[in-house]
Tab-separated table of C-alpha atoms in Angstrom:
chain	number	residue	atom	x	y	z
A	170	MET	CA	-14.925	8.624	-3.492
A	171	SER	CA	-16.821	8.861	-0.186
A	172	LEU	CA	-14.336	11.528	1.163
A	173	PRO	CA	-15.044	14.324	-1.450
A	174	ILE	CA	-18.756	13.542	-1.017
A	175	GLY	CA	-18.521	13.690	2.781
A	176	ILE	CA	-16.536	16.863	2.668
A	177	ALA	CA	-19.019	18.474	0.290
A	178	ALA	CA	-21.984	17.476	2.501
A	179	LEU	CA	-20.373	19.058	5.410
A	180	LEU	CA	-19.523	22.219	3.640
A	181	ILE	CA	-23.097	22.545	2.381
A	182	ALA	CA	-24.486	21.648	5.845
A	183	ILE	CA	-22.360	24.378	7.434
A	184	VAL	CA	-23.647	26.904	5.021
A	185	LEU	CA	-27.233	25.763	5.793
A	186	LEU	CA	-26.744	25.884	9.573
A	187	VAL	CA	-25.085	29.260	9.416
A	188	ALA	CA	-28.202	30.532	7.201
A	189	GLY	CA	-30.455	29.159	9.869
A	190	HIS	CA	-31.913	26.121	7.842
A	191	PHE	CA	-31.562	23.394	10.387
A	192	PHE	CA	-34.277	21.161	8.906
A	193	PRO	CA	-35.079	19.441	6.636
A	194	PHE	CA	-31.472	19.639	5.149
A	195	GLY	CA	-28.887	21.236	7.586
A	196	VAL	CA	-28.718	18.703	10.457
A	197	PRO	CA	-29.320	15.499	8.296
A	198	LEU	CA	-26.632	16.654	5.933
A	199	THR	CA	-24.172	17.071	8.823
A	200	PHE	CA	-24.783	13.523	9.966
A	201	ILE	CA	-24.419	12.201	6.403
A	202	GLY	CA	-21.130	14.069	5.911
A	203	ILE	CA	-19.704	12.825	9.296
A	204	GLY	CA	-20.898	9.402	8.570
A	205	LEU	CA	-19.235	9.208	5.129
A	206	ILE	CA	-15.939	10.627	6.392
A	207	ALA	CA	-15.906	8.262	9.457
A	208	SER	CA	-16.556	5.280	7.270
A	209	LEU	CA	-13.585	6.029	5.280
A	210	ILE	CA	-11.394	6.352	8.411
A	211	TYR	CA	-12.844	3.260	9.966
A	212	ASP	CA	-12.900	0.909	7.042
A	213	ARG	CA	-9.293	0.406	6.062
A	214	ARG	CA	-9.737	-2.719	4.095
A	215	TYR	CA	-9.040	-1.231	0.682
A	216	LYS	CA	-5.672	0.556	0.582
A	217	PRO	CA	-4.373	2.103	-2.603
A	218	ALA	CA	-1.552	-0.046	-4.195
A	219	SER	CA	1.854	0.709	-3.168
A	220	LYS	CA	5.365	0.305	-4.644
A	221	GLN	CA	7.031	-0.368	-1.258
A	222	PRO	CA	8.574	-3.761	-0.951
A	223	LEU	CA	6.763	-6.316	1.331
A	224	GLY	CA	8.288	-7.772	4.439
A	225	PRO	CA	8.884	-11.545	4.894
A	226	GLY	CA	5.879	-13.933	4.950
A	227	TRP	CA	4.097	-12.485	2.066
A	228	VAL	CA	3.068	-14.717	-0.906
A	229	ASP	CA	2.271	-13.777	-4.375
A	230	THR	CA	-1.244	-15.142	-5.166
A	231	GLY	CA	-0.737	-14.651	-8.972
A	232	GLU	CA	-3.849	-12.452	-9.195
A	233	ARG	CA	-3.312	-9.485	-11.473
A	234	PHE	CA	-5.804	-6.698	-12.248
A	235	ILE	CA	-6.124	-3.150	-13.603
A	236	ASP	CA	-7.083	-0.750	-10.693
A	237	PRO	CA	-10.105	1.019	-11.940
A	238	GLU	CA	-9.063	4.168	-10.049
A	239	THR	CA	-5.493	4.513	-11.355
A	240	ASN	CA	-5.621	2.265	-14.438
A	241	LYS	CA	-2.459	0.712	-13.372
A	242	ARG	CA	-1.618	-3.020	-13.226
A	243	VAL	CA	-1.710	-4.383	-9.555
A	244	ALA	CA	-0.363	-7.615	-8.095
A	245	VAL	CA	-2.066	-9.315	-5.126
A	246	PHE	CA	-0.040	-10.638	-2.131
A	247	MET	CA	-1.220	-12.565	0.837
A	248	ARG	CA	0.062	-13.279	4.328
A	249	PRO	CA	-1.086	-17.004	4.858
A	250	GLU	CA	-0.790	-16.869	8.549
A	251	THR	CA	-3.404	-13.973	9.003
A	252	GLY	CA	-5.253	-14.012	5.466
A	253	GLU	CA	-4.240	-10.327	5.170
A	254	ARG	CA	-4.118	-9.158	1.582
A	255	ASP	CA	-1.964	-6.415	0.117
A	256	TYR	CA	-1.847	-4.725	-3.374
A	257	ARG	CA	1.311	-3.690	-5.216
A	258	GLU	CA	1.653	-1.830	-8.416
A	259	LEU	CA	3.631	-3.588	-11.017
């Protein structure tokens, strides 16, 4: 959700900057847009559920839930050595 908001903020900021309205909205909106997009790129904890098979070492935790973004049923897997979690569509 932060990607569309970040892109919209950058587009609005570009229009404001081109029109010469640097403050109070043009420059701050630029930083907000860049921050939202950078946070999405940096924070990769949440990955959309995949249908690809997992490699060896993954354990089914038995957790199941409905992904609120896709409304699909998802299973949670974990790698005990690292604590890494992965989500797979059922």
